[in-house]
PDB file of C-alpha atoms in Angstrom:
ATOM      1  CA  MET A   1     -13.752  73.229 -54.181  1.00 73.00           C
ATOM      2  CA  SER A   2     -13.511  71.691 -57.651  1.00 89.00           C
ATOM      3  CA  ALA A   3     -14.236  68.083 -58.618  1.00 94.00           C
ATOM      4  CA  ILE A   4     -11.507  65.439 -58.581  1.00 97.00           C
ATOM      5  CA  LYS A   5      -9.106  65.381 -61.546  1.00 96.00           C
ATOM      6  CA  ASN A   6      -7.912  61.765 -61.693  1.00 97.00           C
ATOM      7  CA  ASN A   7      -9.382  58.298 -62.095  1.00 98.00           C
ATOM      8  CA  SER A   8      -8.496  55.596 -59.599  1.00 98.00           C
ATOM      9  CA  ASP A   9      -9.123  51.937 -58.768  1.00 98.00           C
ATOM     10  CA  PHE A  10      -9.228  50.597 -55.232  1.00 99.00           C
ATOM     11  CA  LEU A  11      -9.094  47.318 -53.336  1.00 99.00           C
ATOM     12  CA  PHE A  12     -10.775  46.886 -49.948  1.00 99.00           C
ATOM     13  CA  ILE A  13     -10.432  43.782 -47.773  1.00 99.00           C
ATOM     14  CA  TYR A  14     -12.110  43.042 -44.457  1.00 99.00           C
ATOM     15  CA  GLU A  15     -12.572  39.944 -42.327  1.00 98.00           C
ATOM     16  CA  ALA A  16     -15.750  38.465 -40.858  1.00 98.00           C
ATOM     17  CA  ILE A  17     -15.446  36.112 -37.884  1.00 98.00           C
ATOM     18  CA  ASN A  18     -18.325  33.954 -36.586  1.00 96.00           C
ATOM     19  CA  CYS A  19     -20.961  36.292 -38.013  1.00 96.00           C
ATOM     20  CA  ASN A  20     -23.285  36.794 -40.978  1.00 96.00           C
ATOM     21  CA  PRO A  21     -21.642  39.321 -43.337  1.00 97.00           C
ATOM     22  CA  ASN A  22     -24.675  39.707 -45.615  1.00 97.00           C
ATOM     23  CA  GLY A  23     -27.858  37.712 -45.137  1.00 95.00           C
ATOM     24  CA  ASP A  24     -29.964  36.720 -48.149  1.00 95.00           C
ATOM     25  CA  PRO A  25     -33.644  37.434 -47.344  1.00 92.00           C
ATOM     26  CA  ASP A  26     -34.723  34.912 -50.003  1.00 93.00           C
ATOM     27  CA  GLN A  27     -32.740  32.142 -48.256  1.00 92.00           C
ATOM     28  CA  GLU A  28     -33.841  32.431 -44.607  1.00 90.00           C
ATOM     29  CA  ASN A  29     -31.259  35.209 -44.203  1.00 92.00           C
ATOM     30  CA  LYS A  30     -28.417  32.719 -44.650  1.00 95.00           C
ATOM     31  CA  PRO A  31     -25.046  34.258 -45.578  1.00 97.00           C
ATOM     32  CA  ARG A  32     -24.893  34.895 -49.326  1.00 98.00           C
ATOM     33  CA  MET A  33     -22.895  32.109 -50.931  1.00 97.00           C
ATOM     34  CA  ASP A  34     -21.734  30.698 -54.227  1.00 97.00           C
ATOM     35  CA  TYR A  35     -21.985  27.093 -53.065  1.00 96.00           C
ATOM     36  CA  GLU A  36     -20.271  25.658 -56.142  1.00 97.00           C
ATOM     37  CA  THR A  37     -17.036  27.389 -55.141  1.00 97.00           C
ATOM     38  CA  GLN A  38     -17.751  27.827 -51.401  1.00 97.00           C
ATOM     39  CA  THR A  39     -17.348  31.573 -51.874  1.00 98.00           C
ATOM     40  CA  ASN A  40     -18.980  34.010 -49.476  1.00 98.00           C
ATOM     41  CA  LEU A  41     -20.599  37.028 -51.190  1.00 99.00           C
ATOM     42  CA  VAL A  42     -21.438  40.539 -50.003  1.00 99.00           C
ATOM     43  CA  THR A  43     -23.340  43.030 -52.154  1.00 98.00           C
ATOM     44  CA  ASP A  44     -22.106  46.529 -52.886  1.00 98.00           C
ATOM     45  CA  THR A  45     -25.404  47.753 -51.417  1.00 96.00           C
ATOM     46  CA  ARG A  46     -24.517  46.229 -48.035  1.00 97.00           C
ATOM     47  CA  LEU A  47     -21.098  47.914 -48.022  1.00 98.00           C
ATOM     48  CA  LYS A  48     -22.582  51.271 -49.034  1.00 97.00           C
ATOM     49  CA  ARG A  49     -25.174  50.933 -46.251  1.00 95.00           C
ATOM     50  CA  TYR A  50     -22.361  50.604 -43.715  1.00 96.00           C
ATOM     51  CA  ILE A  51     -20.719  53.733 -45.088  1.00 97.00           C
ATOM     52  CA  ARG A  52     -23.938  55.763 -45.215  1.00 96.00           C
ATOM     53  CA  ASP A  53     -24.838  54.806 -41.641  1.00 94.00           C
ATOM     54  CA  TYR A  54     -21.352  55.808 -40.510  1.00 96.00           C
ATOM     55  CA  PHE A  55     -21.688  59.186 -42.245  1.00 97.00           C
ATOM     56  CA  MET A  56     -25.038  59.759 -40.543  1.00 94.00           C
ATOM     57  CA  ASN A  57     -23.575  58.948 -37.131  1.00 94.00           C
ATOM     58  CA  GLU A  58     -20.809  61.454 -37.860  1.00 95.00           C
ATOM     59  CA  GLY A  59     -23.426  64.146 -38.520  1.00 94.00           C
ATOM     60  CA  LYS A  60     -23.116  64.277 -42.306  1.00 94.00           C
ATOM     61  CA  GLU A  61     -26.052  64.784 -44.661  1.00 89.00           C
ATOM     62  CA  VAL A  62     -27.138  61.523 -46.344  1.00 90.00           C
ATOM     63  CA  PHE A  63     -30.013  61.204 -48.821  1.00 88.00           C
ATOM     64  CA  VAL A  64     -30.523  57.416 -48.852  1.00 81.00           C
ATOM     65  CA  SER A  65     -31.087  56.883 -45.140  1.00 76.00           C
ATOM     66  CA  MET A  66     -32.821  54.531 -42.737  1.00 58.00           C
ATOM     67  CA  GLU A  67     -34.972  55.167 -39.672  1.00 54.00           C
ATOM     68  CA  ASP A  68     -36.156  52.332 -37.418  1.00 51.00           C
ATOM     69  CA  GLY A  69     -34.859  49.836 -39.984  1.00 56.00           C
ATOM     70  CA  LYS A  70     -36.919  51.305 -42.832  1.00 58.00           C
ATOM     71  CA  LYS A  71     -35.812  53.370 -45.805  1.00 64.00           C
ATOM     72  CA  VAL A  72     -36.786  57.030 -45.504  1.00 67.00           C
ATOM     73  CA  ASN A  73     -39.271  58.101 -48.184  1.00 73.00           C
ATOM     74  CA  PRO A  74     -37.276  60.012 -50.859  1.00 70.00           C
ATOM     75  CA  ASP A  75     -40.215  62.342 -51.606  1.00 71.00           C
ATOM     76  CA  GLN A  76     -40.327  63.450 -47.986  1.00 76.00           C
ATOM     77  CA  LYS A  77     -36.540  63.747 -47.807  1.00 77.00           C
ATOM     78  CA  LEU A  78     -36.375  65.987 -50.863  1.00 77.00           C
ATOM     79  CA  GLU A  79     -39.334  68.105 -49.759  1.00 76.00           C
ATOM     80  CA  PHE A  80     -37.748  68.546 -46.326  1.00 80.00           C
ATOM     81  CA  THR A  81     -34.485  69.679 -47.935  1.00 80.00           C
ATOM     82  CA  ILE A  82     -36.222  72.192 -50.191  1.00 77.00           C
ATOM     83  CA  ASN A  83     -38.281  73.488 -47.262  1.00 76.00           C
ATOM     84  CA  ARG A  84     -34.991  74.165 -45.477  1.00 76.00           C
ATOM     85  CA  LEU A  85     -33.998  76.198 -48.505  1.00 72.00           C
ATOM     86  CA  LEU A  86     -37.145  78.288 -48.047  1.00 69.00           C
ATOM     87  CA  THR A  87     -36.464  79.057 -44.402  1.00 75.00           C
ATOM     88  CA  GLU A  88     -32.670  79.322 -44.092  1.00 80.00           C
ATOM     89  CA  GLN A  89     -31.348  82.499 -45.687  1.00 81.00           C
ATOM     90  CA  ASP A  90     -27.724  81.370 -45.492  1.00 83.00           C
ATOM     91  CA  LEU A  91     -28.619  78.321 -47.579  1.00 81.00           C
ATOM     92  CA  VAL A  92     -30.382  80.514 -50.145  1.00 81.00           C
ATOM     93  CA  GLU A  93     -27.309  82.738 -50.435  1.00 84.00           C
ATOM     94  CA  SER A  94     -25.065  79.705 -50.864  1.00 84.00           C
ATOM     95  CA  TYR A  95     -27.208  78.027 -53.531  1.00 85.00           C
ATOM     96  CA  PHE A  96     -27.813  81.093 -55.691  1.00 89.00           C
ATOM     97  CA  ASP A  97     -24.460  82.826 -55.288  1.00 88.00           C
ATOM     98  CA  GLY A  98     -23.347  83.988 -58.733  1.00 87.00           C
ATOM     99  CA  ASN A  99     -26.599  83.149 -60.532  1.00 90.00           C
ATOM    100  CA  ASP A 100     -28.863  86.188 -60.431  1.00 90.00           C
ATOM    101  CA  GLU A 101     -31.281  84.795 -63.015  1.00 91.00           C
ATOM    102  CA  MET A 102     -32.107  81.680 -60.984  1.00 91.00           C
ATOM    103  CA  ARG A 103     -32.257  83.723 -57.788  1.00 90.00           C
ATOM    104  CA  LYS A 104     -34.798  86.038 -59.398  1.00 90.00           C
ATOM    105  CA  SER A 105     -36.974  83.099 -60.537  1.00 89.00           C
ATOM    106  CA  PHE A 106     -36.823  81.539 -57.089  1.00 86.00           C
ATOM    107  CA  ASP A 107     -37.722  84.803 -55.329  1.00 86.00           C
ATOM    108  CA  GLU A 108     -40.681  85.332 -57.666  1.00 86.00           C
ATOM    109  CA  ILE A 109     -42.122  81.888 -56.891  1.00 83.00           C
ATOM    110  CA  ASN A 110     -41.438  82.333 -53.194  1.00 78.00           C
ATOM    111  CA  LYS A 111     -43.223  85.682 -53.175  1.00 78.00           C
ATOM    112  CA  GLU A 112     -46.176  84.465 -55.241  1.00 78.00           C
ATOM    113  CA  LYS A 113     -46.893  81.225 -53.350  1.00 67.00           C
ATOM    114  CA  LYS A 114     -45.911  82.347 -49.845  1.00 60.00           C
ATOM    115  CA  GLU A 115     -46.729  78.975 -48.255  1.00 64.00           C
ATOM    116  CA  LYS A 116     -43.892  76.432 -48.346  1.00 61.00           C
ATOM    117  CA  GLU A 117     -46.138  73.681 -49.738  1.00 65.00           C
ATOM    118  CA  GLY A 118     -47.140  75.935 -52.610  1.00 72.00           C
ATOM    119  CA  VAL A 119     -43.537  76.773 -53.444  1.00 74.00           C
ATOM    120  CA  PHE A 120     -42.581  73.087 -53.489  1.00 74.00           C
ATOM    121  CA  LYS A 121     -45.445  72.278 -55.870  1.00 78.00           C
ATOM    122  CA  ALA A 122     -44.529  75.230 -58.085  1.00 80.00           C
ATOM    123  CA  LEU A 123     -40.959  73.967 -58.338  1.00 78.00           C
ATOM    124  CA  GLN A 124     -42.335  70.622 -59.538  1.00 77.00           C
ATOM    125  CA  ASN A 125     -44.155  72.337 -62.417  1.00 80.00           C
ATOM    126  CA  LYS A 126     -42.668  71.664 -65.865  1.00 79.00           C
ATOM    127  CA  LYS A 127     -42.603  75.377 -66.686  1.00 83.00           C
ATOM    128  CA  ASN A 128     -40.053  75.828 -63.893  1.00 83.00           C
ATOM    129  CA  ARG A 129     -37.847  72.966 -65.110  1.00 84.00           C
ATOM    130  CA  ALA A 130     -34.696  75.092 -65.420  1.00 88.00           C
ATOM    131  CA  LEU A 131     -34.977  76.241 -61.803  1.00 88.00           C
ATOM    132  CA  ASN A 132     -35.921  72.704 -60.768  1.00 84.00           C
ATOM    133  CA  ASP A 133     -32.759  71.272 -62.373  1.00 86.00           C
ATOM    134  CA  PHE A 134     -30.616  74.042 -60.905  1.00 89.00           C
ATOM    135  CA  ILE A 135     -31.848  73.434 -57.349  1.00 85.00           C
ATOM    136  CA  LEU A 136     -31.530  69.655 -57.649  1.00 84.00           C
ATOM    137  CA  ASP A 137     -27.965  70.041 -58.907  1.00 86.00           C
ATOM    138  CA  LYS A 138     -27.132  72.304 -55.963  1.00 86.00           C
ATOM    139  CA  ILE A 139     -28.729  69.903 -53.487  1.00 83.00           C
ATOM    140  CA  VAL A 140     -26.542  67.081 -54.790  1.00 82.00           C
ATOM    141  CA  LYS A 141     -23.307  69.062 -54.921  1.00 86.00           C
ATOM    142  CA  GLU A 142     -23.676  70.953 -51.648  1.00 85.00           C
ATOM    143  CA  THR A 143     -25.833  68.808 -49.380  1.00 88.00           C
ATOM    144  CA  PHE A 144     -25.721  65.021 -49.785  1.00 92.00           C
ATOM    145  CA  LEU A 145     -22.319  63.350 -49.537  1.00 95.00           C
ATOM    146  CA  ASP A 146     -23.656  59.893 -50.425  1.00 95.00           C
ATOM    147  CA  ILE A 147     -25.063  61.111 -53.760  1.00 94.00           C
ATOM    148  CA  ARG A 148     -21.796  62.838 -54.629  1.00 96.00           C
ATOM    149  CA  LEU A 149     -20.093  59.488 -54.016  1.00 98.00           C
ATOM    150  CA  PHE A 150     -22.548  56.804 -55.116  1.00 96.00           C
ATOM    151  CA  GLY A 151     -25.058  58.683 -57.263  1.00 94.00           C
ATOM    152  CA  SER A 152     -28.829  58.336 -57.220  1.00 86.00           C
ATOM    153  CA  ALA A 153     -31.819  58.270 -59.537  1.00 80.00           C
ATOM    154  CA  PHE A 154     -34.341  60.968 -58.594  1.00 75.00           C
ATOM    155  CA  ALA A 155     -37.946  60.347 -59.559  1.00 71.00           C
ATOM    156  CA  VAL A 156     -39.718  62.539 -57.030  1.00 67.00           C
ATOM    157  CA  GLY A 157     -42.645  64.499 -58.365  1.00 66.00           C
ATOM    158  CA  GLY A 158     -41.261  66.924 -60.931  1.00 68.00           C
ATOM    159  CA  PHE A 159     -37.687  66.337 -59.794  1.00 72.00           C
ATOM    160  CA  THR A 160     -36.354  63.671 -62.151  1.00 76.00           C
ATOM    161  CA  HIS A 161     -32.696  63.134 -62.861  1.00 80.00           C
ATOM    162  CA  ALA A 162     -30.183  60.285 -62.732  1.00 86.00           C
ATOM    163  CA  TYR A 163     -26.740  60.886 -61.261  1.00 90.00           C
ATOM    164  CA  THR A 164     -24.147  58.200 -61.968  1.00 95.00           C
ATOM    165  CA  GLY A 165     -21.951  57.802 -58.915  1.00 96.00           C
ATOM    166  CA  PRO A 166     -18.208  58.361 -59.385  1.00 98.00           C
ATOM    167  CA  VAL A 167     -17.582  55.605 -56.827  1.00 98.00           C
ATOM    168  CA  GLN A 168     -18.706  52.216 -58.129  1.00 98.00           C
ATOM    169  CA  ILE A 169     -18.088  48.982 -56.218  1.00 98.00           C
ATOM    170  CA  ASN A 170     -18.315  45.345 -57.335  1.00 98.00           C
ATOM    171  CA  TRP A 171     -19.896  42.699 -55.160  1.00 98.00           C
ATOM    172  CA  GLY A 172     -17.359  41.474 -52.642  1.00 99.00           C
ATOM    173  CA  TYR A 173     -16.299  37.855 -52.502  1.00 99.00           C
ATOM    174  CA  SER A 174     -14.200  35.830 -50.079  1.00 99.00           C
ATOM    175  CA  LEU A 175     -10.587  35.102 -50.953  1.00 98.00           C
ATOM    176  CA  ASN A 176     -10.838  31.855 -48.971  1.00 98.00           C
ATOM    177  CA  LYS A 177     -13.373  29.061 -49.195  1.00 97.00           C
ATOM    178  CA  VAL A 178     -16.031  29.697 -46.566  1.00 97.00           C
ATOM    179  CA  TYR A 179     -18.152  27.269 -44.581  1.00 96.00           C
ATOM    180  CA  GLN A 180     -21.181  27.971 -42.451  1.00 94.00           C
ATOM    181  CA  ILE A 181     -21.257  26.940 -38.819  1.00 92.00           C
ATOM    182  CA  ASP A 182     -22.690  23.404 -38.620  1.00 78.00           C
ATOM    183  CA  SER A 183     -26.477  23.221 -38.527  1.00 62.00           C
ATOM    184  CA  ASP A 184     -26.522  21.536 -35.112  1.00 55.00           C
ATOM    185  CA  SER A 185     -24.815  24.648 -33.726  1.00 53.00           C
ATOM    186  CA  ILE A 186     -27.404  27.043 -35.158  1.00 56.00           C
ATOM    187  CA  VAL A 187     -29.741  28.561 -32.604  1.00 61.00           C
ATOM    188  CA  THR A 188     -33.213  29.984 -33.035  1.00 60.00           C
ATOM    189  CA  ILE A 189     -33.550  33.669 -32.215  1.00 58.00           C
ATOM    190  CA  MET A 190     -36.401  36.156 -31.929  1.00 54.00           C
ATOM    191  CA  ASN A 191     -36.413  39.207 -34.178  1.00 56.00           C
ATOM    192  CA  ASP A 192     -35.763  42.597 -32.605  1.00 51.00           C
ATOM    193  CA  ASP A 193     -39.453  43.485 -32.786  1.00 51.00           C
ATOM    194  CA  SER A 194     -40.436  40.171 -31.087  1.00 52.00           C
ATOM    195  CA  SER A 195     -42.600  39.329 -34.100  1.00 52.00           C
ATOM    196  CA  THR A 196     -41.080  36.129 -35.488  1.00 57.00           C
ATOM    197  CA  PHE A 197     -38.405  33.560 -34.820  1.00 60.00           C
ATOM    198  CA  GLY A 198     -35.597  32.741 -37.212  1.00 66.00           C
ATOM    199  CA  LYS A 199     -32.354  30.825 -37.519  1.00 81.00           C
ATOM    200  CA  ASP A 200     -29.073  32.472 -36.599  1.00 88.00           C
ATOM    201  CA  TYR A 201     -26.863  31.517 -39.550  1.00 94.00           C
ATOM    202  CA  ARG A 202     -23.152  32.412 -39.457  1.00 96.00           C
ATOM    203  CA  VAL A 203     -19.861  31.657 -41.185  1.00 97.00           C
ATOM    204  CA  HIS A 204     -16.692  30.543 -39.416  1.00 97.00           C
ATOM    205  CA  TYR A 205     -14.278  32.898 -41.186  1.00 98.00           C
ATOM    206  CA  SER A 206     -14.457  34.968 -44.366  1.00 98.00           C
ATOM    207  CA  LEU A 207     -11.786  37.256 -45.800  1.00 99.00           C
ATOM    208  CA  LEU A 208     -13.818  39.485 -48.123  1.00 99.00           C
ATOM    209  CA  ALA A 209     -12.407  41.566 -50.966  1.00 99.00           C
ATOM    210  CA  PHE A 210     -14.024  44.362 -52.988  1.00 99.00           C
ATOM    211  CA  HIS A 211     -12.795  46.071 -56.138  1.00 99.00           C
ATOM    212  CA  GLY A 212     -14.040  49.567 -56.927  1.00 98.00           C
ATOM    213  CA  VAL A 213     -13.407  52.607 -59.083  1.00 98.00           C
ATOM    214  CA  VAL A 214     -13.471  56.383 -58.731  1.00 98.00           C
ATOM    215  CA  ASN A 215     -14.317  58.043 -62.044  1.00 98.00           C
ATOM    216  CA  LYS A 216     -13.377  61.665 -62.684  1.00 98.00           C
ATOM    217  CA  TYR A 217     -15.984  62.163 -65.423  1.00 97.00           C
ATOM    218  CA  SER A 218     -18.914  61.160 -63.206  1.00 97.00           C
ATOM    219  CA  ALA A 219     -17.371  63.338 -60.495  1.00 97.00           C
ATOM    220  CA  GLN A 220     -17.934  66.376 -62.708  1.00 95.00           C
ATOM    221  CA  GLN A 221     -21.661  65.621 -62.639  1.00 93.00           C
ATOM    222  CA  THR A 222     -22.040  65.063 -58.896  1.00 95.00           C
ATOM    223  CA  GLY A 223     -19.349  67.505 -57.769  1.00 95.00           C
ATOM    224  CA  LEU A 224     -17.218  64.924 -55.922  1.00 97.00           C
ATOM    225  CA  THR A 225     -14.206  66.696 -54.407  1.00 97.00           C
ATOM    226  CA  GLU A 226     -10.914  65.516 -52.940  1.00 97.00           C
ATOM    227  CA  LYS A 227     -12.326  66.276 -49.489  1.00 97.00           C
ATOM    228  CA  ASP A 228     -15.317  64.024 -50.235  1.00 97.00           C
ATOM    229  CA  LEU A 229     -12.937  61.295 -51.352  1.00 98.00           C
ATOM    230  CA  GLU A 230     -11.029  61.575 -48.086  1.00 98.00           C
ATOM    231  CA  GLU A 231     -14.335  61.167 -46.250  1.00 98.00           C
ATOM    232  CA  PHE A 232     -14.993  58.015 -48.288  1.00 99.00           C
ATOM    233  CA  ARG A 233     -11.559  56.526 -47.583  1.00 99.00           C
ATOM    234  CA  ASN A 234     -12.034  57.127 -43.889  1.00 98.00           C
ATOM    235  CA  GLY A 235     -15.633  55.904 -43.971  1.00 98.00           C
ATOM    236  CA  ILE A 236     -14.960  52.603 -45.713  1.00 98.00           C
ATOM    237  CA  TRP A 237     -12.246  51.849 -43.151  1.00 98.00           C
ATOM    238  CA  GLN A 238     -14.132  52.928 -40.028  1.00 98.00           C
ATOM    239  CA  ALA A 239     -17.738  52.043 -40.872  1.00 97.00           C
ATOM    240  CA  ILE A 240     -17.953  48.283 -40.400  1.00 96.00           C
ATOM    241  CA  PRO A 241     -16.371  47.919 -36.931  1.00 94.00           C
ATOM    242  CA  SER A 242     -18.073  51.089 -35.673  1.00 93.00           C
ATOM    243  CA  LEU A 243     -21.591  49.755 -36.351  1.00 86.00           C
ATOM    244  CA  PRO A 244     -21.745  46.343 -34.641  1.00 85.00           C
ATOM    245  CA  THR A 245     -25.014  44.440 -34.405  1.00 85.00           C
ATOM    246  CA  ARG A 246     -25.654  40.930 -33.123  1.00 85.00           C
ATOM    247  CA  SER A 247     -25.141  39.315 -36.533  1.00 86.00           C
ATOM    248  CA  LYS A 248     -22.429  41.718 -37.758  1.00 89.00           C
ATOM    249  CA  LEU A 249     -20.101  41.680 -34.756  1.00 91.00           C
ATOM    250  CA  ASN A 250     -16.425  40.700 -35.300  1.00 95.00           C
ATOM    251  CA  GLN A 251     -15.819  42.347 -38.673  1.00 97.00           C
ATOM    252  CA  TYR A 252     -12.601  44.322 -39.147  1.00 98.00           C
ATOM    253  CA  PRO A 253     -10.863  46.115 -42.038  1.00 98.00           C
ATOM    254  CA  LYS A 254      -7.578  44.608 -43.199  1.00 98.00           C
ATOM    255  CA  LEU A 255      -6.504  46.603 -46.257  1.00 99.00           C
ATOM    256  CA  TYR A 256      -7.437  49.621 -48.362  1.00 99.00           C
ATOM    257  CA  LEU A 257      -5.285  50.219 -51.434  1.00 99.00           C
ATOM    258  CA  GLU A 258      -6.076  52.856 -54.052  1.00 99.00           C
ATOM    259  CA  ILE A 259      -4.195  53.337 -57.314  1.00 98.00           C
ATOM    260  CA  VAL A 260      -4.546  56.912 -58.597  1.00 98.00           C
ATOM    261  CA  TYR A 261      -3.878  57.143 -62.333  1.00 98.00           C
ATOM    262  CA  ASN A 262      -2.032  59.839 -64.211  1.00 97.00           C
ATOM    263  CA  ASP A 263      -3.871  61.907 -66.817  1.00 95.00           C
ATOM    264  CA  GLY A 264      -4.803  59.882 -69.886  1.00 94.00           C
ATOM    265  CA  PHE A 265      -5.463  56.609 -68.053  1.00 96.00           C
ATOM    266  CA  ASN A 266      -8.930  55.300 -67.304  1.00 94.00           C
ATOM    267  CA  ASN A 267     -10.445  53.015 -64.696  1.00 95.00           C
ATOM    268  CA  GLY A 268      -9.710  49.321 -64.978  1.00 93.00           C
ATOM    269  CA  HIS A 269      -6.313  49.817 -66.590  1.00 95.00           C
ATOM    270  CA  PHE A 270      -4.961  46.903 -64.529  1.00 97.00           C
ATOM    271  CA  GLY A 271      -8.241  44.974 -64.371  1.00 96.00           C
ATOM    272  CA  ASP A 272      -9.801  43.695 -61.157  1.00 98.00           C
ATOM    273  CA  LEU A 273      -7.135  44.140 -58.482  1.00 98.00           C
ATOM    274  CA  ARG A 274      -8.402  41.057 -56.643  1.00 99.00           C
ATOM    275  CA  ASP A 275      -7.019  38.918 -59.473  1.00 98.00           C
ATOM    276  CA  LEU A 276      -3.510  39.938 -58.385  1.00 98.00           C
ATOM    277  CA  ILE A 277      -3.847  38.349 -54.929  1.00 98.00           C
ATOM    278  CA  HIS A 278      -3.422  34.689 -54.010  1.00 97.00           C
ATOM    279  CA  CYS A 279      -4.842  33.360 -50.757  1.00 97.00           C
ATOM    280  CA  SER A 280      -4.485  29.839 -49.324  1.00 96.00           C
ATOM    281  CA  PRO A 281      -4.469  28.045 -45.948  1.00 96.00           C
ATOM    282  CA  LYS A 282      -1.132  27.794 -44.197  1.00 95.00           C
ATOM    283  CA  ASP A 283       0.617  24.440 -44.532  1.00 90.00           C
ATOM    284  CA  GLU A 284      -0.188  23.393 -40.979  1.00 90.00           C
ATOM    285  CA  ILE A 285      -3.927  24.000 -41.533  1.00 89.00           C
ATOM    286  CA  ALA A 286      -5.705  20.949 -42.957  1.00 82.00           C
ATOM    287  CA  GLY A 287      -7.660  22.712 -45.711  1.00 86.00           C
ATOM    288  CA  TYR A 288     -10.099  25.614 -45.736  1.00 89.00           C
ATOM    289  CA  LYS A 289     -12.598  23.902 -43.433  1.00 89.00           C
ATOM    290  CA  LYS A 290     -10.184  24.466 -40.558  1.00 91.00           C
ATOM    291  CA  VAL A 291      -9.684  28.200 -41.218  1.00 96.00           C
ATOM    292  CA  ARG A 292     -10.934  30.156 -38.211  1.00 96.00           C
ATOM    293  CA  ARG A 293      -8.820  33.338 -38.201  1.00 96.00           C
ATOM    294  CA  PHE A 294      -6.667  35.558 -40.391  1.00 97.00           C
ATOM    295  CA  SER A 295      -3.461  33.949 -39.125  1.00 96.00           C
ATOM    296  CA  ASP A 296      -4.612  30.611 -40.604  1.00 97.00           C
ATOM    297  CA  LEU A 297      -4.170  32.051 -44.116  1.00 97.00           C
ATOM    298  CA  LYS A 298      -1.183  33.063 -46.189  1.00 96.00           C
ATOM    299  CA  ILE A 299      -1.693  35.878 -48.692  1.00 97.00           C
ATOM    300  CA  ASP A 300       0.620  36.522 -51.613  1.00 98.00           C
ATOM    301  CA  PHE A 301       0.660  40.151 -52.814  1.00 98.00           C
ATOM    302  CA  SER A 302       3.729  39.725 -55.066  1.00 98.00           C
ATOM    303  CA  LYS A 303       1.858  40.233 -58.376  1.00 98.00           C
ATOM    304  CA  LEU A 304       0.196  43.384 -57.063  1.00 98.00           C
ATOM    305  CA  GLU A 305       3.487  44.674 -55.653  1.00 98.00           C
ATOM    306  CA  SER A 306       5.302  44.054 -58.944  1.00 98.00           C
ATOM    307  CA  LEU A 307       2.611  45.782 -61.000  1.00 98.00           C
ATOM    308  CA  ILE A 308       2.574  48.864 -58.780  1.00 98.00           C
ATOM    309  CA  ASN A 309       6.346  49.186 -58.456  1.00 98.00           C
ATOM    310  CA  SER A 310       6.905  48.867 -62.211  1.00 98.00           C
ATOM    311  CA  ASN A 311       4.274  51.499 -63.077  1.00 98.00           C
ATOM    312  CA  LYS A 312       4.967  54.243 -60.537  1.00 95.00           C
ATOM    313  CA  GLY A 313       5.553  57.571 -62.265  1.00 94.00           C
ATOM    314  CA  LYS A 314       4.198  56.164 -65.523  1.00 95.00           C
ATOM    315  CA  VAL A 315       0.612  54.952 -65.379  1.00 97.00           C
ATOM    316  CA  ILE A 316       0.391  55.441 -61.619  1.00 98.00           C
ATOM    317  CA  LYS A 317       0.394  58.921 -60.106  1.00 98.00           C
ATOM    318  CA  ASP A 318      -0.038  57.902 -56.472  1.00 98.00           C
ATOM    319  CA  VAL A 319      -0.844  54.926 -54.247  1.00 98.00           C
ATOM    320  CA  ILE A 320      -2.918  55.314 -51.087  1.00 98.00           C
ATOM    321  CA  LEU A 321      -2.444  52.427 -48.673  1.00 98.00           C
ATOM    322  CA  LYS A 322      -3.825  51.550 -45.270  1.00 98.00           C
ATOM    323  CA  THR A 323      -3.336  48.175 -43.580  1.00 98.00           C
ATOM    324  CA  SER A 324      -4.029  46.549 -40.249  1.00 97.00           C
ATOM    325  CA  ASP A 325      -1.654  44.351 -38.270  1.00 91.00           C
ATOM    326  CA  GLY A 326      -0.612  41.202 -40.105  1.00 90.00           C
ATOM    327  CA  ILE A 327      -0.563  42.639 -43.634  1.00 95.00           C
ATOM    328  CA  THR A 328       2.588  43.911 -45.308  1.00 94.00           C
ATOM    329  CA  ILE A 329       2.823  45.222 -48.879  1.00 96.00           C
ATOM    330  CA  ASN A 330       6.170  46.359 -50.235  1.00 95.00           C
ATOM    331  CA  ILE A 331       5.456  49.282 -52.542  1.00 93.00           C
TER     332      ILE A 331
END
């Protein structure tokens, strides 16, 4: 399957209720905040972690993974993947199909070294750089969905290459002003490993919005396909509520909107899509401090609706929209 052909921008909104959307380890794991504006923040890394974990639970191959709360060593992950290549004939046939020259080089090394460890070291040798690059490219395009989406910088032994991810996501920020649960309500909890105690910091309610892009040029490098993109759209919607923990419970997707551009139009043509949304407390709510649920807010999508409806068939090729109850967009 070939790489995607069109650029697109997307908007993703989810809500966080009485939880800690993204703790800051440098601030006692308090929710990340811009206190000058009372804005709750969530990093792109946190959102991608949700998606990667969801992919893993669905049985998909992920390179940047966690085990027992710790990041898996990339050297070991890559070596394990290449060792699979040495033992699974179907994988060999798939990787080298149509490239007899690389297949010949690989077979020669495999025959000469015999032991898997020796083959892996030989592939790291500079004199085998062409084969090294070929295998790494195949691993990315045929094995690891998260690299095809988000990219990765390889610096593992002789395998060095940077892949820019076609899917790039800004930090998320809350559309409403967010306040932490009062300090006298904060309890002290023990860590999962029973090692230390810490404070259980949470926010009352946060409606978080992310803007992201899908770039067709970077997709050529990683091999991102339309099928991969469908996996991403499903993953970003399903991941957060499907992976609840004590501090991350009560988080639910509200909206995913993707604008697919026609040929000749690049990412960011309409700017940050979050700028086209206005959010405020309903009249009967006495300010943001009283916001406790989605129904306490009113959201105006009129600017976004107008932009989309006036550009369909011109700049915009297609619009992909998914919403939960309580959100209506007329496009």
